[in-house]
Short mmCIF file of C-alpha atoms (C1' of nucleotides) in Angstrom, two decimals:
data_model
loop_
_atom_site.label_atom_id
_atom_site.label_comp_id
_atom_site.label_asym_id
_atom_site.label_seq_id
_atom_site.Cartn_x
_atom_site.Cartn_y
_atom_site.Cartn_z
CA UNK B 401 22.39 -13.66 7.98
CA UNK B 402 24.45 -11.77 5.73
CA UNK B 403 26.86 -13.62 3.97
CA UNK B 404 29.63 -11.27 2.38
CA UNK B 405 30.21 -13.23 -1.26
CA UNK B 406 33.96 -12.04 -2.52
CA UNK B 407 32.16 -11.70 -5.75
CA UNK B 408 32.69 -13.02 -9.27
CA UNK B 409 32.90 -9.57 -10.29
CA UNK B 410 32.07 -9.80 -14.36
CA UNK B 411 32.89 -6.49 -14.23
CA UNK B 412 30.80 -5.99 -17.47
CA UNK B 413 29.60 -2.17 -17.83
CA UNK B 414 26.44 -3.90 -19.26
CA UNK B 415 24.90 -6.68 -17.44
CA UNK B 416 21.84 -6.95 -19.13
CA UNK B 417 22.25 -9.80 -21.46
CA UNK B 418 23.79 -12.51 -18.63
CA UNK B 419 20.63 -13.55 -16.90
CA UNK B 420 18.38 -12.77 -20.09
CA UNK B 421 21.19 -15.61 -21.66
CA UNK B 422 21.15 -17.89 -18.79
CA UNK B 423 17.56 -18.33 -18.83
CA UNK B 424 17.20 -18.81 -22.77
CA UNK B 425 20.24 -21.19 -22.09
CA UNK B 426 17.96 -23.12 -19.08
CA UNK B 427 14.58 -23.48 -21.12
CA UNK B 428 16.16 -24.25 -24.64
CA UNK B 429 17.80 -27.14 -22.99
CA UNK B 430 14.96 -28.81 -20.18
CA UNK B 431 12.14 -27.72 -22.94
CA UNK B 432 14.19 -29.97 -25.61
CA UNK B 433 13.81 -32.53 -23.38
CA UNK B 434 10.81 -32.45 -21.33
CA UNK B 435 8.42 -30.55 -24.26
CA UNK B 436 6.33 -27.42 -23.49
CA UNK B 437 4.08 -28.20 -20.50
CA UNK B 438 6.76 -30.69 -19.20
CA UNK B 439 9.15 -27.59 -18.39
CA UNK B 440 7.27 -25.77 -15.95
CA UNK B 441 8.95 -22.47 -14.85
CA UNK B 442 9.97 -23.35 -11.63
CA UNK B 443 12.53 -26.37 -13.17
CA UNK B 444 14.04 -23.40 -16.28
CA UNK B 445 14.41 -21.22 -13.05
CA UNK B 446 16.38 -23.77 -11.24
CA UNK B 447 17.83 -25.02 -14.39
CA UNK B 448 18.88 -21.25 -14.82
CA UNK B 449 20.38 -20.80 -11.54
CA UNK B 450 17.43 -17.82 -11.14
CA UNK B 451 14.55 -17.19 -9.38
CA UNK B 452 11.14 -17.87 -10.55
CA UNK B 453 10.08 -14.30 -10.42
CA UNK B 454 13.23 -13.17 -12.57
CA UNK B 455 12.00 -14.88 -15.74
CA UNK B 456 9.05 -12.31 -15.29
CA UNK B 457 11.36 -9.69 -15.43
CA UNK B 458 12.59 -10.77 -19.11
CA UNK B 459 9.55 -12.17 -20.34
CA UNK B 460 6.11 -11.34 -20.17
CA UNK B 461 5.07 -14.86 -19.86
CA UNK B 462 5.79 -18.65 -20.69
CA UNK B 463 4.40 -18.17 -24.27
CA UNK B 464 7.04 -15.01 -24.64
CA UNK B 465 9.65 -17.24 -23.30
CA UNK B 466 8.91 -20.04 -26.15
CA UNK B 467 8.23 -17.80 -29.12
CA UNK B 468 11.19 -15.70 -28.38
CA UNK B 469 13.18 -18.50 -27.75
CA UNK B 470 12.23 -19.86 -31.58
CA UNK B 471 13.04 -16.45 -32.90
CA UNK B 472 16.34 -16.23 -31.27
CA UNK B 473 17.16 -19.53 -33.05
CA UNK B 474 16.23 -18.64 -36.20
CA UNK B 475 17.97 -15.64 -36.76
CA UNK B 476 21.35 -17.78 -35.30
CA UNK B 477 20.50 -20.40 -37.90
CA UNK B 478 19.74 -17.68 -40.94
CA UNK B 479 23.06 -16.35 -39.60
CA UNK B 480 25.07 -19.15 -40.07
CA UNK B 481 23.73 -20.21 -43.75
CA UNK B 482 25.15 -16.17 -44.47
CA UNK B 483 28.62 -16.51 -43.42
CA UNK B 484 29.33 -19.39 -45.54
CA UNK B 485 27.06 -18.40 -48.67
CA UNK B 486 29.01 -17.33 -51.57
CA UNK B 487 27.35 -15.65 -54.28
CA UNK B 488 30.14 -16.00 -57.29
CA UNK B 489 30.01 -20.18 -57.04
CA UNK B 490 28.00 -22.05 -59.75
CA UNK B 491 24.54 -22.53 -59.04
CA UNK B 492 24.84 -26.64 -58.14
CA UNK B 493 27.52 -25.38 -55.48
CA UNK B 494 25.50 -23.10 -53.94
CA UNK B 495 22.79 -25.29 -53.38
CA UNK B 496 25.24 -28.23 -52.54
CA UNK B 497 26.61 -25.42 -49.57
CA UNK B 498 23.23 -24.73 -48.32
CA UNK B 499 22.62 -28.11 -47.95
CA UNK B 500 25.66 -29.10 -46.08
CA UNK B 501 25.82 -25.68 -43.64
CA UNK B 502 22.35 -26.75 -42.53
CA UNK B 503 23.10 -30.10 -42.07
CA UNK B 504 26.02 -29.61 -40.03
CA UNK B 505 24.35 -26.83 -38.40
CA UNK B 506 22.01 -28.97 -36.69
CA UNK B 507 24.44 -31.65 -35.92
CA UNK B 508 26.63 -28.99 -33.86
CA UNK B 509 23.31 -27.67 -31.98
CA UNK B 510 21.42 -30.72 -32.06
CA UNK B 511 19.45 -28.88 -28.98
CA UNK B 512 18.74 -25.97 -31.30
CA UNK B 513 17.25 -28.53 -33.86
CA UNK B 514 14.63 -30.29 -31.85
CA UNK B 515 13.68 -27.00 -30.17
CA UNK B 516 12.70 -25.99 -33.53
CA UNK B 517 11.27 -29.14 -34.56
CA UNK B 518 8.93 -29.21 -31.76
CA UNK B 519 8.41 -25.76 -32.30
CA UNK B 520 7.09 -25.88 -36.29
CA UNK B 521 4.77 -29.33 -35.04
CA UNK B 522 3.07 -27.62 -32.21
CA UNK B 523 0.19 -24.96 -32.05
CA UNK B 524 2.82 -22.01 -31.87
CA UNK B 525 4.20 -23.20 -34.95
CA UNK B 526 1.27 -23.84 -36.45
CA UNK B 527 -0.17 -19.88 -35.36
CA UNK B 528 3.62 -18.56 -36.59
CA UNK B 529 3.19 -19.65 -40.12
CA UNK B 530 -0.36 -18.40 -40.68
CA UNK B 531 0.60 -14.99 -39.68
CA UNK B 532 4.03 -15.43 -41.99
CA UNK B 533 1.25 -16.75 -44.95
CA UNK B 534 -0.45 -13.02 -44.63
CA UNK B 535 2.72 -10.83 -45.10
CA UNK B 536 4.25 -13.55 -47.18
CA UNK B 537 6.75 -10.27 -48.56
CA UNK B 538 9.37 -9.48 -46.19
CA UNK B 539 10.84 -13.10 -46.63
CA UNK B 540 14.59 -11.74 -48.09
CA UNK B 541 16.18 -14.91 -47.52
CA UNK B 542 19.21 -16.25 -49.08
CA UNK B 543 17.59 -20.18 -49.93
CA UNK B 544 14.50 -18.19 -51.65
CA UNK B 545 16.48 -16.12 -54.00
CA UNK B 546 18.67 -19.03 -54.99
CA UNK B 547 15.50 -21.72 -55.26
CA UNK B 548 13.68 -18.58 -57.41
CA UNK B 549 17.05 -18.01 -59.74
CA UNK B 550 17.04 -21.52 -60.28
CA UNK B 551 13.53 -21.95 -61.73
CA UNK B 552 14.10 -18.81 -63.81
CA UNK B 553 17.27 -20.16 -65.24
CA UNK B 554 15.50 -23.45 -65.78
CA UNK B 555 18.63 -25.60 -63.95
CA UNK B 556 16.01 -26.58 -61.46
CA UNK B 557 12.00 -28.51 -62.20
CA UNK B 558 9.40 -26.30 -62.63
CA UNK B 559 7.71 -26.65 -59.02
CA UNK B 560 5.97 -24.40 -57.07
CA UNK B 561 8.91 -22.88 -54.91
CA UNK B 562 7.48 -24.52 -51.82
CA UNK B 563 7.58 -27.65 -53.36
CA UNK B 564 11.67 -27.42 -54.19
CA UNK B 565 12.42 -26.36 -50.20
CA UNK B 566 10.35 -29.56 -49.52
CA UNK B 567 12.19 -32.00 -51.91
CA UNK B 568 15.56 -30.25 -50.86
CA UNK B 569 15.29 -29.76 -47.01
CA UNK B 570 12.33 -32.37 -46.12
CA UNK B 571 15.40 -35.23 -46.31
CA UNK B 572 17.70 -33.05 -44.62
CA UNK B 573 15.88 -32.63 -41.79
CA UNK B 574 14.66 -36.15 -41.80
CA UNK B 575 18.46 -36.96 -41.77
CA UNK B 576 19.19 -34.54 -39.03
CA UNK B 577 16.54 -35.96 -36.70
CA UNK B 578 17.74 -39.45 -37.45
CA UNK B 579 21.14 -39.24 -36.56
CA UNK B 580 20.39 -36.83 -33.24
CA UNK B 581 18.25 -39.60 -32.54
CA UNK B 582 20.97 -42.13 -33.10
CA UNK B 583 19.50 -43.88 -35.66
CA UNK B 584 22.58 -43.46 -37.92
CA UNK B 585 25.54 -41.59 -37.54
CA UNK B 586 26.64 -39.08 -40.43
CA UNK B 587 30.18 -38.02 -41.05
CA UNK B 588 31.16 -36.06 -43.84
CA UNK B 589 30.93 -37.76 -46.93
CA UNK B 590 27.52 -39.11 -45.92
CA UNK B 591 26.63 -35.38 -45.66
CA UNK B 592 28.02 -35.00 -48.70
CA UNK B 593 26.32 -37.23 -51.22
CA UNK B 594 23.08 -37.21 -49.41
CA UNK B 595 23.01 -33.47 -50.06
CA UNK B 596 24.01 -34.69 -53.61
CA UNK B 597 21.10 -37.16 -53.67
CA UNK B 598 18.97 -34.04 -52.56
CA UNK B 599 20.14 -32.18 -55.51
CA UNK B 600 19.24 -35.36 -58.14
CA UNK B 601 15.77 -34.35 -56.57
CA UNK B 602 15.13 -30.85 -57.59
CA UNK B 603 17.57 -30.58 -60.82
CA UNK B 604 16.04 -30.45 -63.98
CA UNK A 681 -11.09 -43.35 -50.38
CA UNK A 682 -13.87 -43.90 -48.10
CA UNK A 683 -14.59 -43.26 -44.58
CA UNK A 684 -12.50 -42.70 -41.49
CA UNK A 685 -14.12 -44.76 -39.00
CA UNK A 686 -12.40 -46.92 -36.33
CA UNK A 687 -13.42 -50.26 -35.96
CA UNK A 688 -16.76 -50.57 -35.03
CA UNK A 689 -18.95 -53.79 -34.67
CA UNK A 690 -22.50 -53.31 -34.18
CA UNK A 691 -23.24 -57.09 -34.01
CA UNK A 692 -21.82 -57.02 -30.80
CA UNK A 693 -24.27 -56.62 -27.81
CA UNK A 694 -25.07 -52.52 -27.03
CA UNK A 695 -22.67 -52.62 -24.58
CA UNK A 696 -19.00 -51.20 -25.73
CA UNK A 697 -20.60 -49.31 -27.85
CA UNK A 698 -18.78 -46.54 -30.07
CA UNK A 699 -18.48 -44.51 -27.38
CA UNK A 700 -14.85 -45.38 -27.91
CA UNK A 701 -14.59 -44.44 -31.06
CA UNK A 702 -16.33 -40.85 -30.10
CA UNK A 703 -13.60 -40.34 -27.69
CA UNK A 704 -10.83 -40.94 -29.86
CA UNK A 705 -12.64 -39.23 -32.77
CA UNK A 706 -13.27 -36.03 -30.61
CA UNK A 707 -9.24 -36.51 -28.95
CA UNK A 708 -7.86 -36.35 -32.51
CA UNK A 709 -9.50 -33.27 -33.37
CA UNK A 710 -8.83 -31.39 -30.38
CA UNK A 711 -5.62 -32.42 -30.02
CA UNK A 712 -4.63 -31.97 -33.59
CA UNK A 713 -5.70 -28.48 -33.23
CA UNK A 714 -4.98 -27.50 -29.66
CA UNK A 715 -2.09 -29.32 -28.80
CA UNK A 716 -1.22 -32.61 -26.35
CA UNK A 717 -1.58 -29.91 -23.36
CA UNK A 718 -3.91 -27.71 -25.10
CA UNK A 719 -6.75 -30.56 -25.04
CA UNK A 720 -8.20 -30.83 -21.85
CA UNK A 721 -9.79 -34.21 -20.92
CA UNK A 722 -12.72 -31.88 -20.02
CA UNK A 723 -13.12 -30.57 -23.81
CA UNK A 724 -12.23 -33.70 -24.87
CA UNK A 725 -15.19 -34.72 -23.13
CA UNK A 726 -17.59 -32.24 -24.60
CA UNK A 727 -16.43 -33.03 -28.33
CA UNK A 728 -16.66 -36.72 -27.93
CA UNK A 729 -20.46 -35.78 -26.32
CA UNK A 730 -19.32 -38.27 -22.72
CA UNK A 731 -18.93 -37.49 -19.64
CA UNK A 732 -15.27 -36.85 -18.70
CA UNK A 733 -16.08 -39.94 -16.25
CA UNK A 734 -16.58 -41.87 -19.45
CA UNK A 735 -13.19 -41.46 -20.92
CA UNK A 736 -11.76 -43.17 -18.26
CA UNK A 737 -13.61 -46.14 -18.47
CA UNK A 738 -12.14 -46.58 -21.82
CA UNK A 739 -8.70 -45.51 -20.90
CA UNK A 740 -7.13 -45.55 -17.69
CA UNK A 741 -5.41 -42.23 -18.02
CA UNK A 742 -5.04 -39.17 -20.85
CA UNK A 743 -1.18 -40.90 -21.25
CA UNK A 744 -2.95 -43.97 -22.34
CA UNK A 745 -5.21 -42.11 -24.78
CA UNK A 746 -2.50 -40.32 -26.22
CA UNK A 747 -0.76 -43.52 -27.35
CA UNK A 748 -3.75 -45.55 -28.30
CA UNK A 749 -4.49 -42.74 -30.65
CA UNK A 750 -1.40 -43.31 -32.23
CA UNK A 751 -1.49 -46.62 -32.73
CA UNK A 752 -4.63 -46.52 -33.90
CA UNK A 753 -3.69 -44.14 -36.60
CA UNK A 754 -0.16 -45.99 -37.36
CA UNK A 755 -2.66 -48.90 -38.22
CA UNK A 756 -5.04 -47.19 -40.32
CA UNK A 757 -2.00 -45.72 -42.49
CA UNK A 758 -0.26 -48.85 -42.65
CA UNK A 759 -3.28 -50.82 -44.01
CA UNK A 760 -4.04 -48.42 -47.00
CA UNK A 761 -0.83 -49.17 -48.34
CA UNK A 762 -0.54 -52.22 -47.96
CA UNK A 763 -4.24 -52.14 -49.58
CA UNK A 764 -2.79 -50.61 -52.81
CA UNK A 765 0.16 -52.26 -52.71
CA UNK A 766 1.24 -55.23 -55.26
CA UNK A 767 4.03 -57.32 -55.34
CA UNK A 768 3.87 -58.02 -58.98
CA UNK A 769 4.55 -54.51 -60.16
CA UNK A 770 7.70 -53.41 -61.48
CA UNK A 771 10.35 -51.68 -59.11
CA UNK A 772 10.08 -48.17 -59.75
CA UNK A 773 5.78 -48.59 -59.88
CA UNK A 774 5.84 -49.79 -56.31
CA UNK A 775 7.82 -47.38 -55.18
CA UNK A 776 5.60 -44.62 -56.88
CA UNK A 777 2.96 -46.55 -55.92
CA UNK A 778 3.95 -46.01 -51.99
CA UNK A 779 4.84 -42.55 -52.19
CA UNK A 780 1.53 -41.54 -53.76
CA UNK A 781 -1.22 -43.57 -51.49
CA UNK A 782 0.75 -41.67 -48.70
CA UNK A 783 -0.02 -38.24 -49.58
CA UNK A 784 -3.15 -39.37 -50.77
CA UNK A 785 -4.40 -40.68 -47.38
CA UNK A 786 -2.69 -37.46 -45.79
CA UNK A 787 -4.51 -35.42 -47.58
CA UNK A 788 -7.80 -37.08 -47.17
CA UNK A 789 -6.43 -37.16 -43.51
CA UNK A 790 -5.29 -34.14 -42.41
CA UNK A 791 -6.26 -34.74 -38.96
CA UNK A 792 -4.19 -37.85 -38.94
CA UNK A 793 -1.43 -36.52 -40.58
CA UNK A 794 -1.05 -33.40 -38.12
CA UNK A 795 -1.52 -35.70 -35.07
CA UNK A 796 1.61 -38.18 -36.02
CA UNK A 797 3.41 -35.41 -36.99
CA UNK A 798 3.04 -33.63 -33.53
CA UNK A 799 3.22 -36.99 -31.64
CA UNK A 800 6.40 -37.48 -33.22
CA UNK A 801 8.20 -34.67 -32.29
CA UNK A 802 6.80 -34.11 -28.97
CA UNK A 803 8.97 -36.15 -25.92
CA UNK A 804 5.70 -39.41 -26.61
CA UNK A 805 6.89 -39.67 -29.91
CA UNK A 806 10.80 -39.68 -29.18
CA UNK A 807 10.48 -42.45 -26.25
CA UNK A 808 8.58 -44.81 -28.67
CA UNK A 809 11.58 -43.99 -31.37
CA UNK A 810 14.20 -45.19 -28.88
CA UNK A 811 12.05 -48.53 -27.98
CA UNK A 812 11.88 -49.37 -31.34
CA UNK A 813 15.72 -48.91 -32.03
CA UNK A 814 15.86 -51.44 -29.34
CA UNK A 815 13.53 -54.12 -30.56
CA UNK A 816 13.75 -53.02 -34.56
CA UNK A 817 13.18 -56.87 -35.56
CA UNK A 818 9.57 -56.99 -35.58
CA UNK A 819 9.02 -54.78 -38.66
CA UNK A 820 7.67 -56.65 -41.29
CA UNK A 821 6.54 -53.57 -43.07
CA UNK A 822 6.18 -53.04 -46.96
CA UNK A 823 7.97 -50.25 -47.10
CA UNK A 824 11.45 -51.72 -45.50
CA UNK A 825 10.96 -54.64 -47.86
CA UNK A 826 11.14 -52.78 -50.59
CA UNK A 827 13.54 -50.25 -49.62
CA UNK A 828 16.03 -53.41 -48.95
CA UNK A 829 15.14 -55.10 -52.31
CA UNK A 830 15.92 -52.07 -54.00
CA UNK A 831 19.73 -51.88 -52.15
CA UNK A 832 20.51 -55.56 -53.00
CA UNK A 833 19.10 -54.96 -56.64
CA UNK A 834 21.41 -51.86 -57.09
CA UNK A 835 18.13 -50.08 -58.42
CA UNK A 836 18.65 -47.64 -55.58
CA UNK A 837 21.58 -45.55 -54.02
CA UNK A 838 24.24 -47.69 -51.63
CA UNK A 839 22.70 -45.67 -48.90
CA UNK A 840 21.95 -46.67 -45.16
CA UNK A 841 18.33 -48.03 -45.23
CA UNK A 842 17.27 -44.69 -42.68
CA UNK A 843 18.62 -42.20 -45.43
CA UNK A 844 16.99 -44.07 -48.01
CA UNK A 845 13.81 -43.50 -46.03
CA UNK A 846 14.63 -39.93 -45.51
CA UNK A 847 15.02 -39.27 -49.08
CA UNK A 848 11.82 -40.77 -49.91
CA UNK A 849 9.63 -39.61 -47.52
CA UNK A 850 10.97 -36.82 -45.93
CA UNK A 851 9.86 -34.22 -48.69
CA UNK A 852 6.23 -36.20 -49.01
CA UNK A 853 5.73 -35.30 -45.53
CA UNK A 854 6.93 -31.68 -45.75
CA UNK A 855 4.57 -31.36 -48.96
CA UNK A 856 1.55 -33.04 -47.29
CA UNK A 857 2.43 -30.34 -44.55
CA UNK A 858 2.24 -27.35 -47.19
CA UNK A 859 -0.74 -28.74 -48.67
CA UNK A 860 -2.32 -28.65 -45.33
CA UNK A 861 -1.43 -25.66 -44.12
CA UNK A 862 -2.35 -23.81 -47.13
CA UNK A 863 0.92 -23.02 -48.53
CA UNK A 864 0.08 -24.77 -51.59
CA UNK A 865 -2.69 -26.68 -53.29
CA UNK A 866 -2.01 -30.37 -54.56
CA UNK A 867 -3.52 -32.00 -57.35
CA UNK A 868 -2.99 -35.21 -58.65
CA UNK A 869 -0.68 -34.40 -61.56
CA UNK A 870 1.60 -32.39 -58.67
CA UNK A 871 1.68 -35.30 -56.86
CA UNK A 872 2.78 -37.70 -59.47
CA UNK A 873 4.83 -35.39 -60.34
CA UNK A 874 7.00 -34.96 -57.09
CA UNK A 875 6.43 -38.65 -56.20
CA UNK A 876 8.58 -38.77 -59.21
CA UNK A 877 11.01 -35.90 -58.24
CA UNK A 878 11.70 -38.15 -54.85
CA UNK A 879 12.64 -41.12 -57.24
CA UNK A 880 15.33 -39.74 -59.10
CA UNK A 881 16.65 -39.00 -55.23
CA UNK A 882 16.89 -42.20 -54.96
CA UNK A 883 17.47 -43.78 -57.84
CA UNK A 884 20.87 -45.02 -59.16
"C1'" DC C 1417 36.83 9.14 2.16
"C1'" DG C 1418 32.74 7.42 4.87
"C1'" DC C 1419 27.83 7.75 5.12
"C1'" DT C 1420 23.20 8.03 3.23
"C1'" DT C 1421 20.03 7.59 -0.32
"C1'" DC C 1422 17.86 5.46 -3.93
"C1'" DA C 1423 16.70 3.01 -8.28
"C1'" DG C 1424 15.92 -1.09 -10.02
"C1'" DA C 1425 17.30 -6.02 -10.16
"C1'" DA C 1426 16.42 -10.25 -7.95
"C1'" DT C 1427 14.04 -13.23 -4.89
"C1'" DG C 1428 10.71 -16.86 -3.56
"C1'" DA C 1429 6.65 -17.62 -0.62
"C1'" DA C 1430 1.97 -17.00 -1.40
"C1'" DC C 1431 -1.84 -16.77 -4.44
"C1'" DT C 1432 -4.84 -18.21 -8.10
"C1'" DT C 1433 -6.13 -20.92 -11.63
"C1'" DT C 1434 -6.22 -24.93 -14.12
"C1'" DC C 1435 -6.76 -29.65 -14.90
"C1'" DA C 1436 -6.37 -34.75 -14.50
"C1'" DT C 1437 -8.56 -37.92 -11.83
"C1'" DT C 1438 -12.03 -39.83 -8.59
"C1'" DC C 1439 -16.31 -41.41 -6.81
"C1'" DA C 1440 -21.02 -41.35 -5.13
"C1'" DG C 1441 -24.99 -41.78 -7.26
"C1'" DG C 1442 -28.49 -42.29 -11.38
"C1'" DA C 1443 -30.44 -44.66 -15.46
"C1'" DG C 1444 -31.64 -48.64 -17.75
"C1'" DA C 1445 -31.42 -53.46 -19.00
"C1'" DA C 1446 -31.79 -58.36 -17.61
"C1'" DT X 132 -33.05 -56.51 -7.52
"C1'" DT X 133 -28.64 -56.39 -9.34
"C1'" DC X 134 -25.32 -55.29 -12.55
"C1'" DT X 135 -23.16 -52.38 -15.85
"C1'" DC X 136 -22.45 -48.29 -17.85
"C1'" DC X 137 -22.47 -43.55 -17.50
"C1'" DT X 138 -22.44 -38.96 -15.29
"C1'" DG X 139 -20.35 -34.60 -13.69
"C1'" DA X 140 -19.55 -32.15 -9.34
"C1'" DA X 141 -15.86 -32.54 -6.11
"C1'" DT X 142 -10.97 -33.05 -5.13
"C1'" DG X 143 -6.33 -32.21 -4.67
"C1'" DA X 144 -2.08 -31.61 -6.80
"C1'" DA X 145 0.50 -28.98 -9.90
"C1'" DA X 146 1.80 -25.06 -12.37
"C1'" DG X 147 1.84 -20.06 -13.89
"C1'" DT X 148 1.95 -15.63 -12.06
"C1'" DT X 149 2.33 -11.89 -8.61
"C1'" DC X 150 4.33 -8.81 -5.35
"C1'" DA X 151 6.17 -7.38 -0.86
"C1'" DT X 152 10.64 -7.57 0.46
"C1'" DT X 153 15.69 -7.88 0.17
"C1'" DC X 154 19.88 -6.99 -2.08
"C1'" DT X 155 23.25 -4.40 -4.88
"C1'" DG X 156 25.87 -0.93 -6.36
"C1'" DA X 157 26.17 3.65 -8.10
"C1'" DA X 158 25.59 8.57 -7.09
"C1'" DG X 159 25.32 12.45 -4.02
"C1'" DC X 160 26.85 14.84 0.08
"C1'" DG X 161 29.54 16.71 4.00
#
DNA sequence: CGCTTCAGAATGAACTTTCATTCAGGAGAA
DNA sequence: TTCTCCTGAATGAAAGTTCATTCTGAAGCG
């Protein structure tokens, strides 16, 4: 019972990443779509083209699977606000770019976006962001420097910092889910002035 | 704002009694803090002080219960605006009006509020989305009312009616979220305040 | 060059636990 | 008695996890 496979040789010196990829790649998309406890392991396996036990190998368990799954995302999603942030444009520009580079963001990887949706509104989520209120510190992100310049400079209200990320992103990811819904369907300049509406929000 | 009870008639004979009412009562708080798979019907049982037996006299299966729970919470939120809610008021008042009963009832909620929100983004909460996009004539509800006087009076942006809605309420929900969490502490004047913030989102 | 050895990657059937659901029986009212 | 409601141990299916085994390919050896 040997079957000789003329193999797809990747001939890749490291190998380590493919399966680790495949199976994020498997559970992002059936746990987007069937939830947490409607993905069992055997189905991201399959999904994965991998054997059950193999998951094991990369992740401790189904709760390492999910939480490292939401980190991976994040850091893709932090990395993608970088590249296009600009710190020489005028402050209204720079919050006008965040706005949009999320936005469209989550319209490219509309998986990506109700992973983390489901993510933030479920018990993990919930856990996450009582650990991240203790060591509230090592938060160097670009949307808290520019939210804190703003208030300093007086160009936006004088909220509580939480309170500006919630006028300026709670629409945009309202808007997100809508359209990947298919509630509405956003092009550009829909992008555009809602972001602008945003901004009406949280400017002074 | 008073009590959070569910409907219950004592007039009526001994029989369907609030046993019910415990169930749902001790779903909600399990499940708000546990999780839809979290909540086993078995502690669900022992919170609601019935016999797991019980629960499925009341509803034929933990699917069921889910739902009903929403519903029943949908309900409650929809009547205390509509409570507070008057026609007579000037444009802008209503609208304030709406946007601060919300977080109002959230807060005094918190139990509701984290339920919806985790029904909503778990795979229940998409599959009733996509009904309703099917059959979205039925909703006679205060909120779209206004939202479409305000378009045809040019008081508020030439926006789609669903990014309209996003503006409005998609940064009350983050805050209520914050508040709830512990990220920040409202107060009325904060409310008011950001109620207002959301207006000039809108606003022409 | 073959041949052997070997580390560790991958597999998937078997195991164990968990959990929704059922149902035979008990308690109490009419 | 009979009927309804309630109970909670029993059930069986489903799902997460394990692990003995197989497979793969690189390194060592003659």
């Amino acid at each position: 019972m040997n079957e000789c496979s003329f193999t797809y040789r990747k001939e890749k010196t490291m190998t380590m990443p493919d399966k680790r990829n495949d199976i994020i790649q498997g559970a992002l998309e059936l746990i987007t779509e069937k939830g947490f406890h409607g993905a069992t392991m055997a189905m991201i396996a399959e999904k994965s083209d991998v054997a059950v036990g193999t998951i094991y190998r990369y992740f401790e368990n189904k709760d390492v699977l999910i939480n490292a799954l939401y980190h991976e995302l994040e850091e893709k999603i932090l990395g993608a606000l970088r590249k296009e942030y600009s710190a020489e444009k005028p402050f209204r520009e720079r919050f006008l770019l965040i706005g949009t580079t999320l936005l469209h963001y989550f319209i490219s990887f509309p998986v990506h976006f109700r992973y983390m949706e489901q993510y933030h509104n479920s018990p993990y989520g919930i856990s996450l962001r009582r650990d991240q209120l203790l060591n509230k510190a090592d938060d160097v992100d670009i949307t808290r420097q520019l939210f804190t310049e703003g208030i300093i400079q007086q160009v936006l209200k004088d909220f509580p910092l939480a309170v500006l990320f919630d006028l300026a992103f709670g629409p945009l990811v309202a808007l997100a889910r809508d359209h990947i819904l298919g509630f509405i369907v956003l092009d550009d300049t829909l992008i555009t002035r809602t972001v602008e509406a945003c901004w009406d929000g949280v400017k002074r």
